[in-house]
């Protein structure tokens, strides 16, 4: 009888989770107007080309009109949003405060929450965030108003489960100003890039579902790789172990090899290049890549061999 009760309870909970929708939350309202400058627009485009483009760029429209995200099907059938200037389908009516609140917390102006498949830049500096906003307001061709409409996403069981147990929920809006990194300290600068700006650990740790986005260092398998993803053709791929472990990580890579891998996608061990969804970060300067290399050398080595299949 006890076993039957347990089975019924588990089954009932699973049915409840599978049928529920993603809940809405209270929106953190911000009254702010970001001052746009050429420098901020340039920095914002640089960041957007590495943070936003991989998900929101649609090669058919040559704009940020969104696309189907096939890289992580474990989260369901997911489509990225149209973030062009279109006032109906895009974000043309969103205020600067709406954008800042959403990017930090994951909650849209209507209260709808976007689960883990949308990165939330909760730790990025205020200045970098203002630069992204300035870019989104610019006349860049990627953002030209376009009413292209993506189908509604259909979150899978994993997404709904994470939301139900509280493992995936909106982040608190920062209560303080977030400064930029100390660029005179290469390790601190690299840490900011890898953890808070580019969020490299998100893919290179054990699992999207188990990452600790509040305290990245507590993510299981921190930079140890093995996170299951898929390329645009649906082929299974696992993120690389990029800790300093000499047997299973990249402990033998030189600074020049690391910089080249990040810049061009060419790695010193086979297969010779990074594969989608990993993209070469051509927007980073060699100084930023060098700082990232300095930071990755301080990581705890993790013995985790990840097979790199062709």
Coordinates of N, CA and C in Angstrom, one line a residue, residues 54-280:
X54 N 24.3 34.9 -30.9 CA 24.3 33.5 -31.1 C 22.9 32.9 -30.9
X55 N 22.0 33.6 -30.2 CA 20.7 33.1 -30.0 C 19.6 33.9 -30.8
X56 N 19.8 35.2 -30.8 CA 18.7 36.0 -31.4 C 18.9 36.3 -32.9
X57 N 20.1 36.1 -33.4 CA 20.3 36.4 -34.8 C 19.7 35.3 -35.7
X58 N 19.0 35.7 -36.7 CA 18.3 34.8 -37.7 C 19.0 35.0 -39.0
X59 N 19.7 34.0 -39.6 CA 20.4 34.2 -40.8 C 19.4 34.5 -42.0
X60 N 18.2 34.1 -41.9 CA 17.2 34.3 -42.9 C 16.8 35.8 -43.1
X61 N 16.8 36.5 -41.9 CA 16.4 37.9 -42.0 C 17.6 38.8 -41.8
X62 N 18.7 38.2 -41.4 CA 20.0 39.0 -41.1 C 19.7 40.0 -40.0
X63 N 18.8 39.7 -39.1 CA 18.5 40.6 -38.0 C 18.3 39.8 -36.7
X64 N 18.1 40.5 -35.6 CA 17.8 39.8 -34.3 C 16.3 39.5 -34.2
X65 N 15.8 38.8 -35.1 CA 14.4 38.4 -35.1 C 14.1 37.1 -34.4
X66 N 15.1 36.5 -33.9 CA 15.0 35.2 -33.1 C 15.0 34.0 -34.0
X67 N 15.1 32.8 -33.4 CA 15.2 31.6 -34.1 C 14.9 30.4 -33.1
X68 N 14.8 29.2 -33.7 CA 14.6 28.0 -32.8 C 16.0 27.7 -32.2
X69 N 16.0 27.5 -30.9 CA 17.2 27.1 -30.2 C 17.3 25.6 -30.1
X70 N 18.1 25.0 -31.0 CA 18.2 23.6 -31.0 C 19.4 23.0 -30.2
X71 N 20.1 23.9 -29.6 CA 21.3 23.5 -28.9 C 21.1 22.8 -27.5
X72 N 19.9 23.1 -26.9 CA 19.6 22.5 -25.6 C 18.2 22.0 -25.6
X73 N 17.9 20.9 -26.4 CA 16.5 20.4 -26.5 C 16.0 19.9 -25.1
X74 N 16.8 19.7 -24.2 CA 16.4 19.2 -22.9 C 15.4 20.2 -22.2
X75 N 15.5 21.4 -22.6 CA 14.6 22.5 -22.0 C 13.3 22.6 -22.8
X76 N 13.1 21.9 -23.9 CA 11.9 21.9 -24.6 C 12.1 22.4 -26.0
X77 N 11.0 22.8 -26.7 CA 11.1 23.4 -28.0 C 11.1 24.9 -27.8
X78 N 12.3 25.5 -27.9 CA 12.4 26.9 -27.4 C 12.8 27.8 -28.6
X79 N 12.2 29.0 -28.6 CA 12.5 30.0 -29.6 C 12.9 31.3 -28.9
X80 N 14.0 31.8 -29.4 CA 14.5 33.1 -28.9 C 13.5 34.2 -29.4
X81 N 13.5 35.3 -28.7 CA 12.6 36.4 -29.0 C 13.1 37.3 -30.1
X82 N 12.2 38.0 -30.8 CA 12.5 39.1 -31.7 C 12.8 40.3 -30.8
X83 N 14.1 40.8 -30.9 CA 14.5 41.9 -30.1 C 14.9 43.1 -31.0
X84 N 14.2 43.2 -32.2 CA 14.4 44.3 -33.1 C 13.5 45.5 -32.5
X85 N 13.6 46.6 -33.2 CA 12.8 47.8 -32.8 C 11.3 47.7 -33.1
X86 N 10.9 46.7 -33.7 CA 9.4 46.5 -33.9 C 8.7 46.7 -32.6
X87 N 7.6 47.6 -32.7 CA 6.9 47.9 -31.5 C 5.8 46.9 -31.1
X88 N 5.5 46.0 -32.0 CA 4.5 45.0 -31.6 C 5.1 43.6 -31.3
X89 N 6.0 43.1 -32.1 CA 6.6 41.8 -31.9 C 8.0 42.0 -31.2
X90 N 8.7 43.1 -31.5 CA 10.0 43.3 -30.9 C 9.9 44.0 -29.5
X91 N 11.0 44.8 -29.3 CA 11.1 45.5 -28.0 C 11.1 47.0 -28.2
X92 N 10.5 47.4 -29.3 CA 10.4 48.8 -29.6 C 9.7 49.7 -28.5
X93 N 8.8 49.1 -27.8 CA 8.1 49.9 -26.8 C 8.7 49.7 -25.4
X94 N 9.7 48.9 -25.2 CA 10.2 48.7 -23.9 C 11.1 49.9 -23.5
X95 N 11.0 50.3 -22.3 CA 11.8 51.4 -21.8 C 13.2 50.9 -21.4
X96 N 14.1 51.8 -21.2 CA 15.4 51.4 -20.7 C 15.4 50.6 -19.4
X97 N 14.5 51.1 -18.5 CA 14.3 50.4 -17.3 C 13.7 49.0 -17.5
X98 N 12.8 48.8 -18.4 CA 12.3 47.5 -18.7 C 13.4 46.5 -19.2
X99 N 14.3 47.0 -20.0 CA 15.4 46.2 -20.5 C 16.4 45.9 -19.4
X100 N 16.7 46.8 -18.6 CA 17.7 46.6 -17.5 C 17.1 45.6 -16.6
X101 N 15.8 45.7 -16.2 CA 15.2 44.8 -15.2 C 15.2 43.4 -15.8
X102 N 14.8 43.3 -17.1 CA 14.7 42.0 -17.7 C 16.0 41.3 -17.8
X103 N 17.0 42.0 -18.3 CA 18.4 41.4 -18.4 C 19.0 41.0 -17.1
X104 N 18.7 41.7 -16.0 CA 19.2 41.3 -14.7 C 18.4 40.2 -14.1
X105 N 17.0 40.2 -14.2 CA 16.2 39.3 -13.4 C 15.6 38.1 -14.3
X106 N 15.4 38.4 -15.6 CA 14.7 37.4 -16.4 C 13.2 37.6 -16.5
X107 N 12.7 38.7 -15.9 CA 11.3 38.9 -15.9 C 10.9 40.0 -16.9
X108 N 10.0 39.7 -17.9 CA 9.6 40.6 -18.9 C 8.7 41.7 -18.3
X109 N 8.4 42.8 -19.0 CA 7.6 43.8 -18.4 C 6.2 43.3 -18.1
X110 N 5.7 42.3 -18.7 CA 4.3 41.7 -18.4 C 4.4 40.7 -17.3
X111 N 5.6 40.5 -16.7 CA 5.7 39.6 -15.5 C 6.0 38.2 -15.9
X112 N 6.1 37.9 -17.2 CA 6.4 36.5 -17.7 C 7.9 36.3 -17.5
X113 N 8.2 35.1 -16.9 CA 9.6 34.8 -16.6 C 10.2 33.9 -17.7
X114 N 11.4 34.2 -18.1 CA 12.1 33.4 -19.1 C 13.1 32.5 -18.4
X115 N 12.9 31.2 -18.4 CA 13.7 30.2 -17.6 C 15.2 30.1 -18.1
X116 N 15.9 29.0 -17.6 CA 17.3 29.0 -17.8 C 17.9 29.1 -19.1
X117 N 17.2 28.8 -20.2 CA 17.8 28.9 -21.5 C 18.1 30.4 -21.9
X118 N 17.6 31.3 -21.2 CA 17.9 32.7 -21.4 C 18.9 33.2 -20.3
X119 N 20.2 33.5 -20.7 CA 21.1 34.0 -19.7 C 20.7 35.3 -19.1
X120 N 20.9 35.4 -17.8 CA 20.6 36.6 -17.1 C 21.9 37.2 -16.6
X121 N 22.2 38.5 -17.0 CA 23.5 39.1 -16.7 C 23.4 39.8 -15.3
X122 N 23.2 39.0 -14.3 CA 23.0 39.5 -13.0 C 24.3 40.1 -12.4
X123 N 25.5 39.7 -12.9 CA 26.8 40.1 -12.3 C 27.5 41.1 -13.2
X124 N 27.0 41.3 -14.4 CA 27.8 42.2 -15.3 C 27.8 43.6 -14.8
X125 N 28.8 44.4 -15.1 CA 28.9 45.7 -14.5 C 27.8 46.6 -15.1
X126 N 27.4 47.6 -14.3 CA 26.4 48.6 -14.7 C 26.8 49.2 -16.1
X127 N 28.1 49.6 -16.2 CA 28.6 50.3 -17.4 C 28.4 49.4 -18.6
X128 N 28.8 48.1 -18.5 CA 28.6 47.2 -19.6 C 27.1 47.0 -19.9
X129 N 26.3 46.9 -18.9 CA 24.9 46.8 -19.2 C 24.3 48.0 -19.9
X130 N 24.7 49.2 -19.4 CA 24.3 50.5 -20.1 C 24.8 50.5 -21.6
X131 N 25.9 49.9 -21.8 CA 26.4 49.8 -23.2 C 25.6 48.9 -24.0
X132 N 25.1 47.8 -23.5 CA 24.2 46.9 -24.2 C 22.9 47.6 -24.5
X133 N 22.4 48.4 -23.5 CA 21.1 49.1 -23.7 C 21.3 50.1 -24.9
X134 N 22.5 50.8 -24.8 CA 22.7 51.8 -25.9 C 22.8 51.2 -27.2
X135 N 23.4 50.0 -27.3 CA 23.4 49.3 -28.6 C 22.0 48.9 -29.1
X136 N 21.2 48.4 -28.1 CA 19.8 48.0 -28.5 C 19.0 49.2 -28.9
X137 N 19.4 50.4 -28.6 CA 18.6 51.5 -29.0 C 19.2 52.1 -30.3
X138 N 20.3 51.6 -30.8 CA 21.0 52.2 -31.9 C 20.3 51.8 -33.2
X139 N 20.8 52.4 -34.3 CA 20.3 52.1 -35.6 C 21.0 51.0 -36.3
X140 N 21.6 50.1 -35.6 CA 22.4 49.0 -36.2 C 21.4 48.2 -37.0
X141 N 21.9 47.7 -38.2 CA 21.1 46.9 -39.1 C 20.5 45.7 -38.5
X142 N 21.2 45.1 -37.5 CA 20.7 43.9 -36.8 C 19.3 44.2 -36.1
X143 N 19.1 45.4 -35.8 CA 18.0 45.8 -34.9 C 16.9 46.5 -35.6
X144 N 17.0 46.7 -36.9 CA 16.0 47.4 -37.7 C 14.6 46.7 -37.5
X145 N 13.6 47.5 -37.3 CA 12.2 47.0 -37.0 C 11.8 46.0 -38.0
X146 N 11.4 44.8 -37.5 CA 11.0 43.7 -38.3 C 9.9 42.9 -37.6
X147 N 8.7 42.8 -38.1 CA 7.6 42.1 -37.4 C 7.7 40.5 -37.5
X148 N 8.8 40.0 -37.9 CA 9.0 38.5 -38.0 C 8.6 37.9 -36.6
X149 N 7.7 37.0 -36.6 CA 7.2 36.4 -35.4 C 7.7 35.0 -35.2
X150 N 8.2 34.7 -34.1 CA 8.6 33.3 -33.7 C 7.5 32.6 -33.0
X151 N 7.3 31.3 -33.2 CA 6.3 30.5 -32.5 C 6.5 30.6 -31.0
X152 N 5.5 30.4 -30.2 CA 5.6 30.4 -28.7 C 6.5 29.2 -28.3
X153 N 7.4 29.4 -27.4 CA 8.2 28.3 -26.8 C 7.3 27.4 -26.1
X154 N 7.8 26.1 -26.1 CA 7.1 25.0 -25.4 C 8.0 24.4 -24.4
X155 N 8.2 25.0 -23.2 CA 9.1 24.5 -22.2 C 8.8 23.0 -21.9
X156 N 9.9 22.2 -21.8 CA 9.8 20.8 -21.5 C 9.7 20.5 -20.1
X157 N 9.6 19.2 -19.7 CA 9.4 18.8 -18.3 C 10.6 19.3 -17.5
X158 N 11.8 19.2 -18.0 CA 13.0 19.6 -17.1 C 12.8 21.1 -16.7
X159 N 12.5 21.9 -17.7 CA 12.3 23.4 -17.4 C 11.2 23.6 -16.3
X160 N 10.1 22.9 -16.5 CA 9.0 23.1 -15.6 C 9.3 22.5 -14.2
X161 N 10.1 21.4 -14.2 CA 10.5 20.8 -12.9 C 11.5 21.8 -12.2
X162 N 12.4 22.4 -12.9 CA 13.4 23.3 -12.2 C 12.6 24.5 -11.7
X163 N 11.6 25.0 -12.4 CA 10.8 26.1 -12.0 C 10.0 25.7 -10.7
X164 N 9.4 24.5 -10.7 CA 8.6 24.1 -9.6 C 9.4 23.9 -8.3
X165 N 10.6 23.4 -8.4 CA 11.3 23.2 -7.2 C 12.1 24.4 -6.8
X166 N 12.1 25.5 -7.6 CA 12.7 26.7 -7.2 C 14.2 26.8 -7.7
X167 N 14.6 25.8 -8.4 CA 16.0 25.8 -8.9 C 16.2 26.8 -10.0
X168 N 15.1 27.1 -10.7 CA 15.1 28.1 -11.8 C 14.1 29.1 -11.4
X169 N 14.5 30.3 -11.0 CA 13.6 31.3 -10.6 C 14.2 32.7 -10.9
X170 N 13.4 33.8 -10.9 CA 14.0 35.1 -11.2 C 15.1 35.4 -10.2
X171 N 16.1 36.2 -10.7 CA 17.2 36.6 -9.8 C 16.7 38.0 -9.2
X172 N 17.3 38.2 -8.0 CA 17.0 39.5 -7.3 C 17.7 40.6 -8.1
X173 N 17.1 41.7 -8.2 CA 17.8 42.9 -8.8 C 18.9 43.4 -7.8
X174 N 20.0 43.7 -8.3 CA 21.1 44.1 -7.5 C 20.8 45.3 -6.6
X175 N 21.2 45.3 -5.4 CA 20.9 46.4 -4.5 C 22.0 47.4 -4.4
X176 N 23.0 47.3 -5.3 CA 24.1 48.2 -5.3 C 24.7 48.3 -6.7
X177 N 25.5 49.4 -6.9 CA 26.1 49.6 -8.2 C 27.2 48.5 -8.4
X178 N 27.2 47.9 -9.6 CA 28.2 46.9 -9.9 C 29.3 47.5 -10.7
X179 N 30.5 47.6 -10.2 CA 31.6 48.3 -10.9 C 32.2 47.4 -11.9
X180 N 33.0 48.0 -12.8 CA 33.8 47.2 -13.8 C 35.0 46.6 -13.1
X181 N 35.7 45.7 -13.8 CA 36.8 45.0 -13.2 C 38.0 45.9 -13.1
X182 N 39.0 45.5 -12.3 CA 40.3 46.1 -12.2 C 41.1 45.6 -13.3
X183 N 41.3 46.3 -14.4 CA 42.0 45.8 -15.5 C 43.5 45.8 -15.3
X184 N 44.0 46.3 -14.2 CA 45.4 46.2 -13.9 C 45.8 44.9 -13.2
X185 N 44.7 44.2 -12.8 CA 44.9 42.9 -12.2 C 44.4 41.9 -13.2
X186 N 45.3 41.2 -13.9 CA 44.9 40.3 -15.0 C 44.0 39.2 -14.6
X187 N 44.2 38.6 -13.4 CA 43.4 37.5 -12.9 C 42.0 38.0 -12.6
X188 N 41.9 39.1 -11.9 CA 40.6 39.7 -11.6 C 39.8 40.1 -12.9
X189 N 40.5 40.7 -13.8 CA 39.9 41.0 -15.1 C 39.4 39.8 -15.8
X190 N 40.3 38.8 -15.9 CA 39.9 37.5 -16.5 C 38.7 36.8 -15.8
X191 N 38.7 36.9 -14.5 CA 37.6 36.3 -13.8 C 36.3 37.0 -14.1
X192 N 36.3 38.4 -14.2 CA 35.1 39.1 -14.6 C 34.6 38.7 -16.0
X193 N 35.5 38.5 -16.9 CA 35.2 38.2 -18.3 C 34.5 36.8 -18.3
X194 N 35.2 35.8 -17.7 CA 34.8 34.4 -17.7 C 33.6 34.1 -16.9
X195 N 33.4 34.8 -15.8 CA 32.2 34.5 -14.9 C 31.1 35.4 -15.1
X196 N 31.3 36.7 -15.3 CA 30.3 37.7 -15.2 C 29.9 38.3 -16.5
X197 N 30.9 38.5 -17.4 CA 30.6 39.1 -18.7 C 30.2 38.1 -19.8
X198 N 31.1 37.2 -20.0 CA 30.8 36.2 -21.0 C 30.1 34.9 -20.5
X199 N 30.2 34.7 -19.1 CA 29.6 33.6 -18.4 C 30.1 32.2 -19.1
X200 N 31.4 32.1 -19.3 CA 31.9 30.9 -19.9 C 31.7 29.7 -19.1
X201 N 31.6 29.8 -17.8 CA 31.4 28.6 -16.9 C 30.0 28.0 -17.1
X202 N 29.1 28.8 -17.6 CA 27.7 28.3 -17.8 C 27.7 27.1 -18.7
X203 N 28.5 27.1 -19.8 CA 28.5 26.0 -20.7 C 29.6 25.0 -20.3
X204 N 30.7 25.5 -19.8 CA 31.8 24.6 -19.5 C 31.8 23.9 -18.1
X205 N 30.8 24.1 -17.4 CA 30.6 23.3 -16.1 C 29.7 22.1 -16.5
X206 N 29.3 21.4 -15.4 CA 28.7 20.1 -15.6 C 27.4 20.1 -16.3
X207 N 26.5 21.0 -15.9 CA 25.1 21.0 -16.4 C 24.5 22.4 -16.3
X208 N 23.8 22.8 -17.3 CA 23.0 24.0 -17.3 C 22.0 24.0 -16.1
X209 N 21.4 22.8 -15.9 CA 20.4 22.7 -14.8 C 21.0 22.8 -13.4
X210 N 22.2 22.5 -13.3 CA 22.8 22.5 -11.9 C 23.8 23.7 -11.6
X211 N 23.9 24.6 -12.6 CA 24.8 25.7 -12.4 C 24.3 26.6 -11.2
X212 N 25.2 27.1 -10.5 CA 24.8 28.1 -9.4 C 25.1 29.5 -10.0
X213 N 24.1 30.2 -10.5 CA 24.3 31.4 -11.1 C 24.5 32.6 -10.1
X214 N 24.1 32.4 -8.9 CA 24.4 33.4 -7.9 C 25.9 33.3 -7.5
X215 N 26.4 32.1 -7.3 CA 27.8 32.0 -6.9 C 28.4 30.9 -7.9
X216 N 28.9 31.4 -9.1 CA 29.3 30.5 -10.1 C 30.3 29.5 -9.7
X217 N 31.2 29.8 -8.7 CA 32.3 28.9 -8.3 C 31.7 27.6 -7.7
X218 N 30.4 27.7 -7.2 CA 29.8 26.6 -6.6 C 29.1 25.7 -7.6
X219 N 29.2 26.0 -8.9 CA 28.6 25.2 -9.9 C 29.3 23.8 -10.0
X220 N 28.6 22.7 -9.9 CA 29.2 21.4 -10.0 C 30.1 21.3 -11.3
X221 N 31.3 20.7 -11.1 CA 32.2 20.6 -12.3 C 32.6 21.9 -12.9
X222 N 32.8 22.9 -12.0 CA 33.2 24.3 -12.4 C 34.3 24.3 -13.4
X223 N 33.9 24.6 -14.7 CA 34.8 24.7 -15.8 C 35.4 23.3 -16.2
X224 N 34.9 22.2 -15.6 CA 35.4 20.9 -15.9 C 34.7 20.2 -17.1
X225 N 33.8 20.9 -17.8 CA 33.2 20.4 -19.0 C 32.3 19.3 -18.9
X226 N 31.8 18.7 -20.0 CA 30.9 17.6 -20.0 C 29.4 18.0 -20.1
X227 N 29.1 19.3 -20.2 CA 27.8 19.8 -20.4 C 27.2 19.3 -21.7
X228 N 26.1 18.6 -21.7 CA 25.5 18.1 -22.9 C 24.8 19.2 -23.7
X229 N 25.2 19.4 -25.0 CA 24.6 20.3 -25.9 C 24.4 19.7 -27.2
X230 N 23.9 20.4 -28.2 CA 23.7 19.9 -29.5 C 24.1 21.1 -30.5
X231 N 24.6 20.7 -31.7 CA 24.9 21.7 -32.7 C 23.6 21.9 -33.5
X232 N 23.7 22.8 -34.5 CA 22.5 23.2 -35.2 C 21.9 22.1 -36.0
X233 N 22.7 21.0 -36.2 CA 22.2 19.8 -37.0 C 21.6 18.8 -36.1
X234 N 21.6 19.1 -34.8 CA 21.1 18.1 -33.8 C 22.1 17.1 -33.3
X235 N 23.3 17.3 -33.6 CA 24.4 16.3 -33.2 C 24.8 16.6 -31.8
X236 N 24.9 15.6 -31.0 CA 25.3 15.7 -29.6 C 26.7 16.1 -29.5
X237 N 27.0 17.1 -28.5 CA 28.3 17.6 -28.3 C 28.4 17.9 -26.8
X238 N 29.6 17.8 -26.3 CA 29.9 18.1 -24.9 C 30.9 19.1 -24.8
X239 N 30.7 20.1 -23.8 CA 31.6 21.1 -23.6 C 33.0 20.6 -23.1
X240 N 34.0 21.3 -23.4 CA 35.4 20.9 -23.1 C 35.8 21.2 -21.7
X241 N 36.6 20.4 -21.1 CA 37.2 20.6 -19.8 C 38.3 21.6 -20.0
X242 N 38.1 22.9 -19.5 CA 39.1 23.9 -19.7 C 39.8 24.3 -18.3
X243 N 39.8 23.3 -17.4 CA 40.6 23.5 -16.2 C 42.0 23.2 -16.5
X244 N 43.0 23.6 -15.5 CA 44.4 23.3 -15.8 C 44.8 21.8 -15.6
X245 N 43.9 20.9 -15.5 CA 44.2 19.5 -15.4 C 45.0 19.1 -16.6
X246 N 46.2 18.5 -16.4 CA 47.1 18.2 -17.6 C 46.7 17.0 -18.3
X247 N 45.9 16.1 -17.7 CA 45.5 14.9 -18.4 C 44.2 15.0 -19.1
X248 N 43.2 15.7 -18.5 CA 41.9 15.8 -19.2 C 41.5 17.2 -19.5
X249 N 42.2 18.2 -19.0 CA 41.9 19.5 -19.3 C 42.8 20.2 -20.3
X250 N 43.1 21.5 -20.1 CA 44.0 22.1 -21.0 C 45.2 22.7 -20.3
X251 N 45.7 22.0 -19.3 CA 46.8 22.4 -18.5 C 48.1 22.5 -19.3
X252 N 48.2 21.9 -20.5 CA 49.4 21.9 -21.3 C 49.3 23.0 -22.3
X253 N 48.2 23.7 -22.5 CA 48.1 24.8 -23.4 C 48.9 26.0 -23.0
X254 N 49.6 26.6 -24.0 CA 50.3 27.8 -23.7 C 49.3 29.0 -23.8
X255 N 49.7 30.1 -23.4 CA 48.9 31.3 -23.5 C 48.5 31.6 -24.9
X256 N 49.5 31.5 -25.8 CA 49.3 31.7 -27.2 C 48.2 30.8 -27.8
X257 N 48.3 29.5 -27.4 CA 47.3 28.5 -27.9 C 45.9 28.8 -27.4
X258 N 45.8 29.2 -26.1 CA 44.5 29.6 -25.6 C 44.0 30.8 -26.3
X259 N 44.8 31.8 -26.5 CA 44.3 33.0 -27.1 C 43.9 32.7 -28.6
X260 N 44.6 31.9 -29.2 CA 44.2 31.5 -30.6 C 42.9 30.7 -30.7
X261 N 42.7 29.8 -29.6 CA 41.5 29.0 -29.6 C 40.3 29.9 -29.4
X262 N 40.4 30.9 -28.5 CA 39.3 31.8 -28.2 C 39.0 32.7 -29.4
X263 N 40.1 33.1 -30.1 CA 40.0 34.1 -31.2 C 39.6 33.5 -32.5
X264 N 40.2 32.4 -32.8 CA 39.9 31.8 -34.2 C 39.1 30.5 -34.1
X265 N 39.0 29.9 -32.9 CA 38.4 28.6 -32.8 C 39.3 27.4 -33.1
X266 N 40.5 27.6 -33.3 CA 41.5 26.6 -33.6 C 42.1 26.1 -32.3
X267 N 42.0 24.8 -32.1 CA 42.6 24.3 -30.8 C 43.8 23.4 -31.2
X268 N 44.8 23.2 -30.2 CA 46.0 22.5 -30.5 C 45.8 21.0 -30.5
X269 N 44.6 20.5 -30.0 CA 44.3 19.1 -30.0 C 43.1 18.8 -30.8
X270 N 43.0 17.6 -31.4 CA 41.9 17.3 -32.2 C 40.6 17.0 -31.5
X271 N 39.5 17.1 -32.3 CA 39.3 17.8 -33.6 C 39.8 19.2 -33.5
X272 N 40.3 19.7 -34.7 CA 41.1 20.9 -34.6 C 40.4 22.2 -34.3
X273 N 39.1 22.2 -34.3 CA 38.4 23.5 -34.1 C 37.2 23.3 -33.1
X274 N 36.8 24.5 -32.5 CA 35.6 24.4 -31.7 C 34.4 24.3 -32.6
X275 N 33.4 23.7 -32.0 CA 32.2 23.5 -32.8 C 31.0 24.2 -32.3
X276 N 30.0 24.5 -33.1 CA 28.8 25.1 -32.7 C 28.2 24.3 -31.6
X277 N 27.6 24.8 -30.5 CA 27.3 26.2 -30.3 C 28.4 27.1 -29.8
X278 N 29.6 26.6 -29.6 CA 30.7 27.5 -29.2 C 31.2 28.3 -30.4
X279 N 31.3 29.6 -30.2 CA 31.7 30.4 -31.3 C 33.0 31.1 -31.0
X280 N 33.9 31.3 -31.9 CA 35.1 32.1 -31.6 C 34.8 33.5 -31.1

